[in-house]
């Protein structure tokens, strides 16, 4: 029902910055939250940042003060500005969309992921 396409990943040196973008298409009218998760090798997928339609945001403690999530609802696009990147930020970053479904169900949709590598 919703397709998510990420862009902006790549290789960056420690202390550098990247900006990830994710464009949603399909049944975008039912979206209530968009955000970003990441998964490093050997680790579980974890929340990075989310933003609800109300503007409420959630950030992982590890990225607070360094990452900023923003949304352009008119374009159904979510961004993640990543500053002061650290090697431990290396992971596949996945765009996330939560959508309202029938009978109060909440459906999660995921992008294919974009690799972020922080290394010298």
CSV table of C-alpha atoms in Angstrom, one decimal:
chain,number,residue,atom,x,y,z
A,1,UNK,CA,0.0,0.0,0.0
A,2,UNK,CA,2.9,2.4,0.7
A,3,UNK,CA,6.2,2.4,-1.1
A,4,UNK,CA,9.3,4.0,0.5
A,5,UNK,CA,12.4,4.9,-1.4
A,6,UNK,CA,15.5,6.0,0.5
A,7,UNK,CA,18.5,8.0,-0.8
A,8,UNK,CA,21.5,9.8,0.6
A,9,UNK,CA,23.5,7.0,2.1
A,10,UNK,CA,27.2,6.6,1.5
A,11,UNK,CA,30.7,6.7,3.0
A,12,UNK,CA,31.6,9.5,5.3
A,13,UNK,CA,34.5,10.2,7.7
A,14,UNK,CA,34.0,10.5,11.4
A,15,UNK,CA,32.7,13.9,12.3
A,16,UNK,CA,31.1,14.3,8.9
A,17,UNK,CA,27.5,14.7,7.9
A,18,UNK,CA,24.9,13.0,5.7
A,19,UNK,CA,21.3,13.8,4.9
A,20,UNK,CA,19.0,10.9,4.2
A,21,UNK,CA,15.8,11.3,2.3
A,22,UNK,CA,12.8,9.0,1.9
A,23,UNK,CA,9.9,9.6,-0.4
A,24,UNK,CA,6.6,7.8,0.2
A,25,UNK,CA,4.1,6.9,-2.5
A,26,UNK,CA,0.9,4.9,-2.6
A,27,UNK,CA,-1.7,5.2,0.1
A,28,UNK,CA,0.0,8.1,1.8
A,29,UNK,CA,-3.2,9.6,3.1
A,30,UNK,CA,-3.2,7.0,5.9
A,31,UNK,CA,0.3,7.7,7.2
A,32,UNK,CA,0.4,8.8,10.8
A,33,UNK,CA,4.2,8.4,11.5
A,34,UNK,CA,7.3,8.4,9.5
A,35,UNK,CA,10.9,7.9,10.6
A,36,UNK,CA,14.1,6.0,10.5
A,37,UNK,CA,15.5,2.8,11.9
A,38,UNK,CA,18.9,1.2,11.5
A,39,UNK,CA,20.5,-2.2,11.7
A,40,UNK,CA,24.2,-2.8,12.2
A,41,UNK,CA,25.8,-6.1,11.6
A,42,UNK,CA,25.0,-8.6,14.4
A,43,UNK,CA,22.5,-6.2,16.1
A,44,UNK,CA,18.8,-5.8,16.1
A,45,UNK,CA,17.0,-3.2,14.2
A,46,UNK,CA,16.6,-0.1,16.4
A,47,UNK,CA,14.7,3.1,16.3
A,48,UNK,CA,16.7,6.2,15.2
A,49,UNK,CA,14.1,8.9,15.0
A,50,UNK,CA,10.4,9.2,14.2
A,51,UNK,CA,8.0,12.0,13.7
A,52,UNK,CA,4.2,11.7,14.0
A,53,UNK,CA,1.8,13.8,12.0
A,54,UNK,CA,1.3,16.0,15.1
A,55,UNK,CA,5.0,16.9,15.0
A,56,UNK,CA,5.9,14.8,18.0
A,57,UNK,CA,9.4,13.3,17.6
A,58,UNK,CA,11.3,10.5,19.2
A,59,UNK,CA,15.0,10.0,19.1
A,60,UNK,CA,17.3,7.3,20.2
A,61,UNK,CA,19.5,8.5,23.1
A,62,UNK,CA,22.6,7.7,21.0
A,63,UNK,CA,21.7,10.3,18.3
A,64,UNK,CA,20.1,13.1,20.4
A,65,UNK,CA,21.8,16.4,19.6
A,66,UNK,CA,23.4,15.0,16.5
A,67,UNK,CA,20.5,13.9,14.3
A,68,UNK,CA,17.5,15.8,13.3
A,69,UNK,CA,14.3,14.4,11.7
A,70,UNK,CA,12.1,16.5,9.5
A,71,UNK,CA,9.1,15.9,7.3
A,72,UNK,CA,7.6,17.6,4.2
A,73,UNK,CA,4.1,16.3,4.3
A,74,UNK,CA,3.1,17.9,1.0
A,75,UNK,CA,5.8,15.8,-0.7
A,76,UNK,CA,5.3,12.8,1.6
A,77,UNK,CA,9.0,12.9,2.3
A,78,UNK,CA,11.0,12.4,5.5
A,79,UNK,CA,14.6,13.5,6.1
A,80,UNK,CA,17.3,12.6,8.5
A,81,UNK,CA,20.1,15.1,8.9
A,82,UNK,CA,23.0,13.3,10.5
A,83,UNK,CA,25.9,15.4,12.0
A,84,UNK,CA,29.0,14.5,14.0
A,85,UNK,CA,28.8,11.0,12.7
A,86,UNK,CA,30.6,8.3,14.6
A,87,UNK,CA,31.8,4.8,13.4
A,88,UNK,CA,29.1,3.3,15.6
A,89,UNK,CA,26.5,5.0,13.4
A,90,UNK,CA,27.5,2.6,10.6
A,91,UNK,CA,24.4,0.6,9.7
A,92,UNK,CA,21.8,0.1,7.1
A,93,UNK,CA,19.2,2.8,7.6
A,94,UNK,CA,15.6,2.0,6.8
A,95,UNK,CA,12.8,4.4,6.2
A,96,UNK,CA,9.7,3.6,8.2
A,97,UNK,CA,6.0,4.5,7.7
A,98,UNK,CA,3.2,3.7,10.1
A,99,UNK,CA,-0.3,3.7,8.5
A,100,UNK,CA,-3.8,3.5,9.9
A,101,UNK,CA,-5.5,0.3,8.9
A,102,UNK,CA,-8.9,-1.3,9.2
A,103,UNK,CA,-10.3,-1.9,12.7
A,104,UNK,CA,-7.6,0.3,14.3
A,105,UNK,CA,-4.8,-1.8,12.9
A,106,UNK,CA,-1.5,-0.1,12.4
A,107,UNK,CA,0.5,-1.2,9.4
A,108,UNK,CA,4.3,-0.7,9.1
A,109,UNK,CA,6.1,-0.2,5.8
A,110,UNK,CA,9.8,-0.3,5.2
A,111,UNK,CA,12.1,0.9,2.6
A,112,UNK,CA,14.8,-1.2,1.1
A,113,UNK,CA,17.5,0.5,3.2
A,114,UNK,CA,20.5,2.6,2.5
A,115,UNK,CA,24.0,1.9,3.7
A,116,UNK,CA,25.7,4.5,5.9
A,117,UNK,CA,29.4,3.8,6.6
A,118,UNK,CA,31.4,6.0,8.9
A,119,UNK,CA,35.1,5.3,8.5
A,120,UNK,CA,38.4,6.9,8.0
